[in-house]
Amino acid sequence: MDVELRIQRFDPETDQAPHWQSFTVPVEPMDRVLDVLTRAKEQFDGSITFRRSCAHGVCGSDALMINGRNRLACKLRVEQLGRTITVAPLPGLPVVKDLVVDMEGFFGKYRSVMPFLVAAEPEGSGERLQSAEQREVYDDTTKCILCAACTTSCPSFWAEPEYVGPAAIVNAHRFIFDSRDEAAHERLEILADEDGVWRCRTTFNCVEACPRGINITKAILEVSAAVGAR
Ligand code: SF4
Ligand code: F3S
Ligand code: FES
């Protein structure tokens, strides 16, 4: 069968504003949106620009707004979408070209919450041990692949782009609640900022968008409670 693939195009060297372009693309039902984009690029227009790497939901590089929702192109099958597939870049981030957005601001917020283990004592000869129960506390937030689908679906982020956003909070949570880490207090101070956790309005768009099924709102509420109790 064929689908109509509508792509938001923008070339900063020639275009004043984004515009839509449609292609009729032959597909199989089990094809994923990433396959359709790749076919359109190979068969119709080699200048169509998008990011991808693993093609298996691991690297997080092909999060796009597909039929109005942020999702990974490599995890969404054509049969889930119908005959018209509309693909636009993630909202709220500057467009570099076509479907590619500038992720630097997003990663800057990620880096701002110290997303690494801080422990004063040297490792010694063994591993830093923790119990299964201690590991379970932050298991969900270890699953993040930094795709940005959550932050760019958040109305609080659209309204206030300085908001640190759900992805950064998820990655702060991963270390704040790690029993081996010693920098929770510093992270909580960072997230107590006016652009930190308090900007969340529990809208849940982030939870719906997350391709890893992370309960982001639960993580944000746990971090908020820790900020309040610090
Ligand atoms: Fe992507 Fe989910 Fe991580 Fe947000 S929390 S960046 S949606 S994997
Ligand atoms: Fe935004 Fe998610 Fe909170 S969509 S408002 S970060 S619950
Ligand atoms: Fe890696 Fe889709 S290409 S997650």
PDB file of N, CA and C in Angstrom, residues 111-213:
ATOM      1  N   ARG A 111      23.210  18.475  31.736  1.00  0.00           N
ATOM      2  CA  ARG A 111      24.508  18.587  32.418  1.00  0.00           C
ATOM      3  C   ARG A 111      24.394  19.404  33.706  1.00  0.00           C
ATOM      4  N   SER A 112      23.428  20.334  33.744  1.00  0.00           N
ATOM      5  CA  SER A 112      23.325  21.238  34.900  1.00  0.00           C
ATOM      6  C   SER A 112      22.952  20.514  36.188  1.00  0.00           C
ATOM      7  N   VAL A 113      22.378  19.309  36.094  1.00  0.00           N
ATOM      8  CA  VAL A 113      21.938  18.615  37.310  1.00  0.00           C
ATOM      9  C   VAL A 113      22.963  17.577  37.789  1.00  0.00           C
ATOM     10  N   MET A 114      24.190  17.674  37.268  1.00  0.00           N
ATOM     11  CA  MET A 114      25.264  16.768  37.698  1.00  0.00           C
ATOM     12  C   MET A 114      24.869  15.297  37.500  1.00  0.00           C
ATOM     13  N   PRO A 115      24.690  14.873  36.258  1.00  0.00           N
ATOM     14  CA  PRO A 115      24.214  13.496  36.012  1.00  0.00           C
ATOM     15  C   PRO A 115      25.353  12.471  36.042  1.00  0.00           C
ATOM     16  N   PHE A 116      26.015  12.408  37.181  1.00  0.00           N
ATOM     17  CA  PHE A 116      27.123  11.458  37.348  1.00  0.00           C
ATOM     18  C   PHE A 116      27.267  11.168  38.841  1.00  0.00           C
ATOM     19  N   LEU A 117      27.881  10.026  39.138  1.00  0.00           N
ATOM     20  CA  LEU A 117      28.031   9.616  40.535  1.00  0.00           C
ATOM     21  C   LEU A 117      29.108  10.453  41.212  1.00  0.00           C
ATOM     22  N   VAL A 118      28.784  10.985  42.395  1.00  0.00           N
ATOM     23  CA  VAL A 118      29.761  11.728  43.186  1.00  0.00           C
ATOM     24  C   VAL A 118      29.990  10.945  44.480  1.00  0.00           C
ATOM     25  N   ALA A 119      31.207  10.506  44.674  1.00  0.00           N
ATOM     26  CA  ALA A 119      31.535   9.755  45.886  1.00  0.00           C
ATOM     27  C   ALA A 119      32.959  10.119  46.297  1.00  0.00           C
ATOM     28  N   ALA A 120      33.127  10.587  47.542  1.00  0.00           N
ATOM     29  CA  ALA A 120      34.430  11.078  47.993  1.00  0.00           C
ATOM     30  C   ALA A 120      35.451   9.952  48.151  1.00  0.00           C
ATOM     31  N   GLU A 121      34.979   8.829  48.677  1.00  0.00           N
ATOM     32  CA  GLU A 121      35.903   7.715  48.923  1.00  0.00           C
ATOM     33  C   GLU A 121      36.331   7.081  47.608  1.00  0.00           C
ATOM     34  N   PRO A 122      37.626   6.806  47.439  1.00  0.00           N
ATOM     35  CA  PRO A 122      38.051   6.081  46.232  1.00  0.00           C
ATOM     36  C   PRO A 122      37.382   4.709  46.167  1.00  0.00           C
ATOM     37  N   GLU A 123      37.272   4.182  44.979  1.00  0.00           N
ATOM     38  CA  GLU A 123      36.570   2.910  44.774  1.00  0.00           C
ATOM     39  C   GLU A 123      37.204   1.748  45.529  1.00  0.00           C
ATOM     40  N   GLY A 124      38.508   1.789  45.691  1.00  0.00           N
ATOM     41  CA  GLY A 124      39.186   0.649  46.280  1.00  0.00           C
ATOM     42  C   GLY A 124      39.274  -0.470  45.256  1.00  0.00           C
ATOM     43  N   SER A 125      39.428  -1.684  45.749  1.00  0.00           N
ATOM     44  CA  SER A 125      39.638  -2.790  44.810  1.00  0.00           C
ATOM     45  C   SER A 125      38.330  -3.415  44.344  1.00  0.00           C
ATOM     46  N   GLY A 126      37.230  -3.149  45.042  1.00  0.00           N
ATOM     47  CA  GLY A 126      35.963  -3.780  44.671  1.00  0.00           C
ATOM     48  C   GLY A 126      34.959  -2.804  44.117  1.00  0.00           C
ATOM     49  N   GLU A 127      33.736  -3.286  43.928  1.00  0.00           N
ATOM     50  CA  GLU A 127      32.655  -2.428  43.439  1.00  0.00           C
ATOM     51  C   GLU A 127      32.017  -1.697  44.611  1.00  0.00           C
ATOM     52  N   ARG A 128      31.327  -0.612  44.302  1.00  0.00           N
ATOM     53  CA  ARG A 128      30.535   0.079  45.331  1.00  0.00           C
ATOM     54  C   ARG A 128      29.214  -0.684  45.446  1.00  0.00           C
ATOM     55  N   LEU A 129      29.036  -1.397  46.529  1.00  0.00           N
ATOM     56  CA  LEU A 129      27.882  -2.287  46.641  1.00  0.00           C
ATOM     57  C   LEU A 129      26.635  -1.553  47.117  1.00  0.00           C
ATOM     58  N   GLN A 130      25.487  -2.061  46.700  1.00  0.00           N
ATOM     59  CA  GLN A 130      24.212  -1.634  47.267  1.00  0.00           C
ATOM     60  C   GLN A 130      23.257  -2.817  47.143  1.00  0.00           C
ATOM     61  N   SER A 131      22.213  -2.781  47.977  1.00  0.00           N
ATOM     62  CA  SER A 131      21.275  -3.903  47.992  1.00  0.00           C
ATOM     63  C   SER A 131      20.306  -3.785  46.810  1.00  0.00           C
ATOM     64  N   ALA A 132      19.611  -4.865  46.533  1.00  0.00           N
ATOM     65  CA  ALA A 132      18.595  -4.846  45.471  1.00  0.00           C
ATOM     66  C   ALA A 132      17.527  -3.800  45.793  1.00  0.00           C
ATOM     67  N   GLU A 133      17.194  -3.664  47.075  1.00  0.00           N
ATOM     68  CA  GLU A 133      16.173  -2.685  47.473  1.00  0.00           C
ATOM     69  C   GLU A 133      16.663  -1.256  47.204  1.00  0.00           C
ATOM     70  N   GLN A 134      17.934  -1.008  47.516  1.00  0.00           N
ATOM     71  CA  GLN A 134      18.486   0.342  47.249  1.00  0.00           C
ATOM     72  C   GLN A 134      18.513   0.621  45.744  1.00  0.00           C
ATOM     73  N   ARG A 135      18.819  -0.371  44.947  1.00  0.00           N
ATOM     74  CA  ARG A 135      18.860  -0.207  43.493  1.00  0.00           C
ATOM     75  C   ARG A 135      17.459   0.047  42.937  1.00  0.00           C
ATOM     76  N   GLU A 136      16.484  -0.627  43.516  1.00  0.00           N
ATOM     77  CA  GLU A 136      15.108  -0.535  43.030  1.00  0.00           C
ATOM     78  C   GLU A 136      14.554   0.893  43.120  1.00  0.00           C
ATOM     79  N   VAL A 137      15.040   1.662  44.098  1.00  0.00           N
ATOM     80  CA  VAL A 137      14.510   3.010  44.336  1.00  0.00           C
ATOM     81  C   VAL A 137      14.627   3.903  43.097  1.00  0.00           C
ATOM     82  N   TYR A 138      15.694   3.719  42.334  1.00  0.00           N
ATOM     83  CA  TYR A 138      15.883   4.591  41.161  1.00  0.00           C
ATOM     84  C   TYR A 138      15.944   3.801  39.857  1.00  0.00           C
ATOM     85  N   ASP A 139      15.479   2.553  39.893  1.00  0.00           N
ATOM     86  CA  ASP A 139      15.567   1.709  38.687  1.00  0.00           C
ATOM     87  C   ASP A 139      14.882   2.353  37.481  1.00  0.00           C
ATOM     88  N   ASP A 140      13.688   2.894  37.702  1.00  0.00           N
ATOM     89  CA  ASP A 140      12.908   3.427  36.566  1.00  0.00           C
ATOM     90  C   ASP A 140      13.661   4.539  35.840  1.00  0.00           C
ATOM     91  N   THR A 141      14.314   5.404  36.593  1.00  0.00           N
ATOM     92  CA  THR A 141      14.947   6.568  35.954  1.00  0.00           C
ATOM     93  C   THR A 141      16.310   6.237  35.324  1.00  0.00           C
ATOM     94  N   THR A 142      16.782   4.997  35.497  1.00  0.00           N
ATOM     95  CA  THR A 142      18.003   4.602  34.769  1.00  0.00           C
ATOM     96  C   THR A 142      17.699   4.318  33.302  1.00  0.00           C
ATOM     97  N   LYS A 143      16.416   4.235  32.954  1.00  0.00           N
ATOM     98  CA  LYS A 143      16.050   3.785  31.594  1.00  0.00           C
ATOM     99  C   LYS A 143      16.075   4.894  30.555  1.00  0.00           C
ATOM    100  N   CYS A 144      16.310   6.128  30.996  1.00  0.00           N
ATOM    101  CA  CYS A 144      16.236   7.271  30.070  1.00  0.00           C
ATOM    102  C   CYS A 144      17.291   7.159  28.957  1.00  0.00           C
ATOM    103  N   ILE A 145      16.868   7.458  27.728  1.00  0.00           N
ATOM    104  CA  ILE A 145      17.792   7.461  26.584  1.00  0.00           C
ATOM    105  C   ILE A 145      18.001   8.881  26.044  1.00  0.00           C
ATOM    106  N   LEU A 146      17.566   9.890  26.808  1.00  0.00           N
ATOM    107  CA  LEU A 146      17.822  11.298  26.462  1.00  0.00           C
ATOM    108  C   LEU A 146      17.307  11.653  25.063  1.00  0.00           C
ATOM    109  N   CYS A 147      16.099  11.196  24.776  1.00  0.00           N
ATOM    110  CA  CYS A 147      15.534  11.471  23.441  1.00  0.00           C
ATOM    111  C   CYS A 147      14.894  12.852  23.351  1.00  0.00           C
ATOM    112  N   ALA A 148      14.567  13.452  24.504  1.00  0.00           N
ATOM    113  CA  ALA A 148      13.944  14.785  24.598  1.00  0.00           C
ATOM    114  C   ALA A 148      12.457  14.798  24.262  1.00  0.00           C
ATOM    115  N   ALA A 149      11.849  13.632  24.056  1.00  0.00           N
ATOM    116  CA  ALA A 149      10.408  13.615  23.755  1.00  0.00           C
ATOM    117  C   ALA A 149       9.596  14.194  24.907  1.00  0.00           C
ATOM    118  N   CYS A 150      10.047  13.976  26.139  1.00  0.00           N
ATOM    119  CA  CYS A 150       9.290  14.456  27.305  1.00  0.00           C
ATOM    120  C   CYS A 150       9.369  15.971  27.431  1.00  0.00           C
ATOM    121  N   THR A 151      10.566  16.486  27.498  1.00  0.00           N
ATOM    122  CA  THR A 151      10.728  17.933  27.725  1.00  0.00           C
ATOM    123  C   THR A 151      10.041  18.745  26.625  1.00  0.00           C
ATOM    124  N   THR A 152      10.144  18.276  25.379  1.00  0.00           N
ATOM    125  CA  THR A 152       9.567  19.052  24.277  1.00  0.00           C
ATOM    126  C   THR A 152       8.065  18.819  24.109  1.00  0.00           C
ATOM    127  N   SER A 153       7.473  17.986  24.965  1.00  0.00           N
ATOM    128  CA  SER A 153       6.012  17.854  24.951  1.00  0.00           C
ATOM    129  C   SER A 153       5.387  18.571  26.145  1.00  0.00           C
ATOM    130  N   CYS A 154       6.212  19.235  26.940  1.00  0.00           N
ATOM    131  CA  CYS A 154       5.760  19.809  28.211  1.00  0.00           C
ATOM    132  C   CYS A 154       5.297  21.257  28.037  1.00  0.00           C
ATOM    133  N   PRO A 155       4.032  21.557  28.342  1.00  0.00           N
ATOM    134  CA  PRO A 155       3.548  22.932  28.206  1.00  0.00           C
ATOM    135  C   PRO A 155       4.310  23.932  29.077  1.00  0.00           C
ATOM    136  N   SER A 156       4.792  23.483  30.229  1.00  0.00           N
ATOM    137  CA  SER A 156       5.565  24.396  31.081  1.00  0.00           C
ATOM    138  C   SER A 156       6.875  24.782  30.398  1.00  0.00           C
ATOM    139  N   PHE A 157       7.471  23.849  29.668  1.00  0.00           N
ATOM    140  CA  PHE A 157       8.695  24.146  28.909  1.00  0.00           C
ATOM    141  C   PHE A 157       8.390  25.065  27.726  1.00  0.00           C
ATOM    142  N   TRP A 158       7.278  24.810  27.049  1.00  0.00           N
ATOM    143  CA  TRP A 158       6.920  25.704  25.928  1.00  0.00           C
ATOM    144  C   TRP A 158       6.732  27.131  26.437  1.00  0.00           C
ATOM    145  N   ALA A 159       6.062  27.258  27.610  1.00  0.00           N
ATOM    146  CA  ALA A 159       5.771  28.591  28.137  1.00  0.00           C
ATOM    147  C   ALA A 159       7.020  29.254  28.712  1.00  0.00           C
ATOM    148  N   GLU A 160       7.903  28.451  29.292  1.00  0.00           N
ATOM    149  CA  GLU A 160       9.095  28.987  29.938  1.00  0.00           C
ATOM    150  C   GLU A 160      10.298  28.117  29.559  1.00  0.00           C
ATOM    151  N   PRO A 161      10.949  28.440  28.442  1.00  0.00           N
ATOM    152  CA  PRO A 161      12.036  27.581  27.941  1.00  0.00           C
ATOM    153  C   PRO A 161      13.208  27.433  28.906  1.00  0.00           C
ATOM    154  N   GLU A 162      13.277  28.280  29.946  1.00  0.00           N
ATOM    155  CA  GLU A 162      14.347  28.105  30.931  1.00  0.00           C
ATOM    156  C   GLU A 162      14.064  26.966  31.914  1.00  0.00           C
ATOM    157  N   TYR A 163      12.813  26.499  31.950  1.00  0.00           N
ATOM    158  CA  TYR A 163      12.467  25.367  32.826  1.00  0.00           C
ATOM    159  C   TYR A 163      13.427  24.206  32.541  1.00  0.00           C
ATOM    160  N   VAL A 164      14.007  23.656  33.589  1.00  0.00           N
ATOM    161  CA  VAL A 164      15.006  22.599  33.413  1.00  0.00           C
ATOM    162  C   VAL A 164      14.423  21.384  32.692  1.00  0.00           C
ATOM    163  N   GLY A 165      13.130  21.130  32.910  1.00  0.00           N
ATOM    164  CA  GLY A 165      12.421  20.116  32.134  1.00  0.00           C
ATOM    165  C   GLY A 165      12.483  18.719  32.714  1.00  0.00           C
ATOM    166  N   PRO A 166      11.508  17.892  32.313  1.00  0.00           N
ATOM    167  CA  PRO A 166      11.389  16.546  32.896  1.00  0.00           C
ATOM    168  C   PRO A 166      12.600  15.653  32.648  1.00  0.00           C
ATOM    169  N   ALA A 167      13.236  15.744  31.480  1.00  0.00           N
ATOM    170  CA  ALA A 167      14.368  14.834  31.216  1.00  0.00           C
ATOM    171  C   ALA A 167      15.507  15.085  32.200  1.00  0.00           C
ATOM    172  N   ALA A 168      15.805  16.349  32.462  1.00  0.00           N
ATOM    173  CA  ALA A 168      16.881  16.664  33.402  1.00  0.00           C
ATOM    174  C   ALA A 168      16.500  16.202  34.813  1.00  0.00           C
ATOM    175  N   ILE A 169      15.241  16.353  35.177  1.00  0.00           N
ATOM    176  CA  ILE A 169      14.822  15.937  36.525  1.00  0.00           C
ATOM    177  C   ILE A 169      14.894  14.419  36.660  1.00  0.00           C
ATOM    178  N   VAL A 170      14.494  13.718  35.613  1.00  0.00           N
ATOM    179  CA  VAL A 170      14.605  12.247  35.618  1.00  0.00           C
ATOM    180  C   VAL A 170      16.058  11.833  35.856  1.00  0.00           C
ATOM    181  N   ASN A 171      16.978  12.505  35.196  1.00  0.00           N
ATOM    182  CA  ASN A 171      18.391  12.131  35.332  1.00  0.00           C
ATOM    183  C   ASN A 171      18.994  12.601  36.657  1.00  0.00           C
ATOM    184  N   ALA A 172      18.435  13.666  37.227  1.00  0.00           N
ATOM    185  CA  ALA A 172      18.825  14.046  38.584  1.00  0.00           C
ATOM    186  C   ALA A 172      18.326  12.994  39.576  1.00  0.00           C
ATOM    187  N   HIS A 173      17.086  12.565  39.388  1.00  0.00           N
ATOM    188  CA  HIS A 173      16.488  11.541  40.254  1.00  0.00           C
ATOM    189  C   HIS A 173      17.358  10.285  40.286  1.00  0.00           C
ATOM    190  N   ARG A 174      17.860   9.912  39.121  1.00  0.00           N
ATOM    191  CA  ARG A 174      18.660   8.685  39.019  1.00  0.00           C
ATOM    192  C   ARG A 174      19.868   8.705  39.982  1.00  0.00           C
ATOM    193  N   PHE A 175      20.402   9.900  40.241  1.00  0.00           N
ATOM    194  CA  PHE A 175      21.562   9.980  41.150  1.00  0.00           C
ATOM    195  C   PHE A 175      21.176  10.423  42.561  1.00  0.00           C
ATOM    196  N   ILE A 176      20.160  11.279  42.689  1.00  0.00           N
ATOM    197  CA  ILE A 176      19.750  11.748  44.020  1.00  0.00           C
ATOM    198  C   ILE A 176      19.391  10.558  44.909  1.00  0.00           C
ATOM    199  N   PHE A 177      18.751   9.546  44.311  1.00  0.00           N
ATOM    200  CA  PHE A 177      18.267   8.420  45.115  1.00  0.00           C
ATOM    201  C   PHE A 177      19.180   7.190  45.033  1.00  0.00           C
ATOM    202  N   ASP A 178      20.389   7.410  44.542  1.00  0.00           N
ATOM    203  CA  ASP A 178      21.388   6.331  44.500  1.00  0.00           C
ATOM    204  C   ASP A 178      22.131   6.333  45.837  1.00  0.00           C
ATOM    205  N   SER A 179      22.049   5.223  46.566  1.00  0.00           N
ATOM    206  CA  SER A 179      22.615   5.160  47.921  1.00  0.00           C
ATOM    207  C   SER A 179      24.123   5.393  47.938  1.00  0.00           C
ATOM    208  N   ARG A 180      24.791   5.254  46.798  1.00  0.00           N
ATOM    209  CA  ARG A 180      26.256   5.403  46.764  1.00  0.00           C
ATOM    210  C   ARG A 180      26.677   6.844  46.507  1.00  0.00           C
ATOM    211  N   ASP A 181      25.715   7.680  46.140  1.00  0.00           N
ATOM    212  CA  ASP A 181      26.040   9.049  45.732  1.00  0.00           C
ATOM    213  C   ASP A 181      26.035   9.999  46.931  1.00  0.00           C
ATOM    214  N   GLU A 182      26.863  11.043  46.849  1.00  0.00           N
ATOM    215  CA  GLU A 182      26.979  11.987  47.965  1.00  0.00           C
ATOM    216  C   GLU A 182      26.676  13.422  47.565  1.00  0.00           C
ATOM    217  N   ALA A 183      26.079  13.638  46.412  1.00  0.00           N
ATOM    218  CA  ALA A 183      25.838  15.013  45.963  1.00  0.00           C
ATOM    219  C   ALA A 183      24.356  15.335  45.815  1.00  0.00           C
ATOM    220  N   ALA A 184      23.502  14.563  46.503  1.00  0.00           N
ATOM    221  CA  ALA A 184      22.068  14.813  46.385  1.00  0.00           C
ATOM    222  C   ALA A 184      21.731  16.247  46.784  1.00  0.00           C
ATOM    223  N   HIS A 185      22.370  16.716  47.863  1.00  0.00           N
ATOM    224  CA  HIS A 185      22.031  18.047  48.351  1.00  0.00           C
ATOM    225  C   HIS A 185      22.324  19.117  47.292  1.00  0.00           C
ATOM    226  N   GLU A 186      23.464  18.984  46.620  1.00  0.00           N
ATOM    227  CA  GLU A 186      23.801  19.967  45.567  1.00  0.00           C
ATOM    228  C   GLU A 186      22.777  19.937  44.442  1.00  0.00           C
ATOM    229  N   ARG A 187      22.382  18.745  44.043  1.00  0.00           N
ATOM    230  CA  ARG A 187      21.387  18.647  42.968  1.00  0.00           C
ATOM    231  C   ARG A 187      20.039  19.237  43.401  1.00  0.00           C
ATOM    232  N   LEU A 188      19.677  18.980  44.669  1.00  0.00           N
ATOM    233  CA  LEU A 188      18.400  19.510  45.156  1.00  0.00           C
ATOM    234  C   LEU A 188      18.432  21.037  45.202  1.00  0.00           C
ATOM    235  N   GLU A 189      19.582  21.605  45.543  1.00  0.00           N
ATOM    236  CA  GLU A 189      19.711  23.077  45.517  1.00  0.00           C
ATOM    237  C   GLU A 189      19.522  23.597  44.099  1.00  0.00           C
ATOM    238  N   ILE A 190      20.117  22.923  43.136  1.00  0.00           N
ATOM    239  CA  ILE A 190      19.985  23.327  41.726  1.00  0.00           C
ATOM    240  C   ILE A 190      18.513  23.258  41.302  1.00  0.00           C
ATOM    241  N   LEU A 191      17.833  22.210  41.727  1.00  0.00           N
ATOM    242  CA  LEU A 191      16.447  22.011  41.284  1.00  0.00           C
ATOM    243  C   LEU A 191      15.447  22.819  42.101  1.00  0.00           C
ATOM    244  N   ALA A 192      15.913  23.449  43.179  1.00  0.00           N
ATOM    245  CA  ALA A 192      15.043  24.343  43.957  1.00  0.00           C
ATOM    246  C   ALA A 192      14.944  25.719  43.307  1.00  0.00           C
ATOM    247  N   ASP A 193      15.731  25.949  42.294  1.00  0.00           N
ATOM    248  CA  ASP A 193      15.738  27.203  41.550  1.00  0.00           C
ATOM    249  C   ASP A 193      14.349  27.479  40.962  1.00  0.00           C
ATOM    250  N   GLU A 194      14.087  28.742  40.632  1.00  0.00           N
ATOM    251  CA  GLU A 194      12.758  29.075  40.078  1.00  0.00           C
ATOM    252  C   GLU A 194      12.485  28.352  38.759  1.00  0.00           C
ATOM    253  N   ASP A 195      13.543  27.927  38.054  1.00  0.00           N
ATOM    254  CA  ASP A 195      13.349  27.171  36.813  1.00  0.00           C
ATOM    255  C   ASP A 195      13.508  25.673  37.034  1.00  0.00           C
ATOM    256  N   GLY A 196      13.452  25.245  38.294  1.00  0.00           N
ATOM    257  CA  GLY A 196      13.603  23.835  38.638  1.00  0.00           C
ATOM    258  C   GLY A 196      12.262  23.121  38.732  1.00  0.00           C
ATOM    259  N   VAL A 197      12.173  22.209  39.703  1.00  0.00           N
ATOM    260  CA  VAL A 197      11.003  21.309  39.775  1.00  0.00           C
ATOM    261  C   VAL A 197       9.668  22.025  39.924  1.00  0.00           C
ATOM    262  N   TRP A 198       9.693  23.219  40.505  1.00  0.00           N
ATOM    263  CA  TRP A 198       8.397  23.862  40.792  1.00  0.00           C
ATOM    264  C   TRP A 198       7.659  24.269  39.528  1.00  0.00           C
ATOM    265  N   ARG A 199       8.329  24.311  38.407  1.00  0.00           N
ATOM    266  CA  ARG A 199       7.630  24.677  37.163  1.00  0.00           C
ATOM    267  C   ARG A 199       6.757  23.548  36.626  1.00  0.00           C
ATOM    268  N   CYS A 200       6.919  22.345  37.172  1.00  0.00           N
ATOM    269  CA  CYS A 200       6.061  21.234  36.721  1.00  0.00           C
ATOM    270  C   CYS A 200       4.636  21.462  37.218  1.00  0.00           C
ATOM    271  N   ARG A 201       3.679  21.305  36.303  1.00  0.00           N
ATOM    272  CA  ARG A 201       2.256  21.464  36.648  1.00  0.00           C
ATOM    273  C   ARG A 201       1.531  20.124  36.551  1.00  0.00           C
ATOM    274  N   THR A 202       2.296  19.035  36.647  1.00  0.00           N
ATOM    275  CA  THR A 202       1.756  17.667  36.546  1.00  0.00           C
ATOM    276  C   THR A 202       0.763  17.513  35.390  1.00  0.00           C
ATOM    277  N   THR A 203       1.214  17.921  34.226  1.00  0.00           N
ATOM    278  CA  THR A 203       0.375  17.838  33.031  1.00  0.00           C
ATOM    279  C   THR A 203       0.376  16.436  32.424  1.00  0.00           C
ATOM    280  N   PHE A 204       1.390  15.642  32.708  1.00  0.00           N
ATOM    281  CA  PHE A 204       1.494  14.244  32.267  1.00  0.00           C
ATOM    282  C   PHE A 204       1.826  14.052  30.786  1.00  0.00           C
ATOM    283  N   ASN A 205       1.957  15.133  30.000  1.00  0.00           N
ATOM    284  CA  ASN A 205       2.364  14.953  28.592  1.00  0.00           C
ATOM    285  C   ASN A 205       3.667  14.177  28.513  1.00  0.00           C
ATOM    286  N   CYS A 206       4.556  14.463  29.453  1.00  0.00           N
ATOM    287  CA  CYS A 206       5.876  13.819  29.441  1.00  0.00           C
ATOM    288  C   CYS A 206       5.756  12.312  29.585  1.00  0.00           C
ATOM    289  N   VAL A 207       4.864  11.871  30.461  1.00  0.00           N
ATOM    290  CA  VAL A 207       4.687  10.437  30.689  1.00  0.00           C
ATOM    291  C   VAL A 207       4.161   9.775  29.415  1.00  0.00           C
ATOM    292  N   GLU A 208       3.209  10.435  28.774  1.00  0.00           N
ATOM    293  CA  GLU A 208       2.648   9.880  27.529  1.00  0.00           C
ATOM    294  C   GLU A 208       3.691   9.806  26.428  1.00  0.00           C
ATOM    295  N   ALA A 209       4.614  10.749  26.431  1.00  0.00           N
ATOM    296  CA  ALA A 209       5.591  10.817  25.334  1.00  0.00           C
ATOM    297  C   ALA A 209       6.761   9.855  25.526  1.00  0.00           C
ATOM    298  N   CYS A 210       7.038   9.451  26.734  1.00  0.00           N
ATOM    299  CA  CYS A 210       8.299   8.725  26.988  1.00  0.00           C
ATOM    300  C   CYS A 210       8.303   7.341  26.326  1.00  0.00           C
ATOM    301  N   PRO A 211       9.228   7.102  25.404  1.00  0.00           N
ATOM    302  CA  PRO A 211       9.274   5.795  24.731  1.00  0.00           C
ATOM    303  C   PRO A 211       9.792   4.683  25.627  1.00  0.00           C
ATOM    304  N   ARG A 212      10.340   5.036  26.782  1.00  0.00           N
ATOM    305  CA  ARG A 212      10.851   4.031  27.710  1.00  0.00           C
ATOM    306  C   ARG A 212       9.854   3.720  28.818  1.00  0.00           C
ATOM    307  N   GLY A 213       8.684   4.351  28.778  1.00  0.00           N
ATOM    308  CA  GLY A 213       7.663   4.054  29.774  1.00  0.00           C
ATOM    309  C   GLY A 213       8.033   4.481  31.183  1.00  0.00           C
TER     310      GLY A 213
END
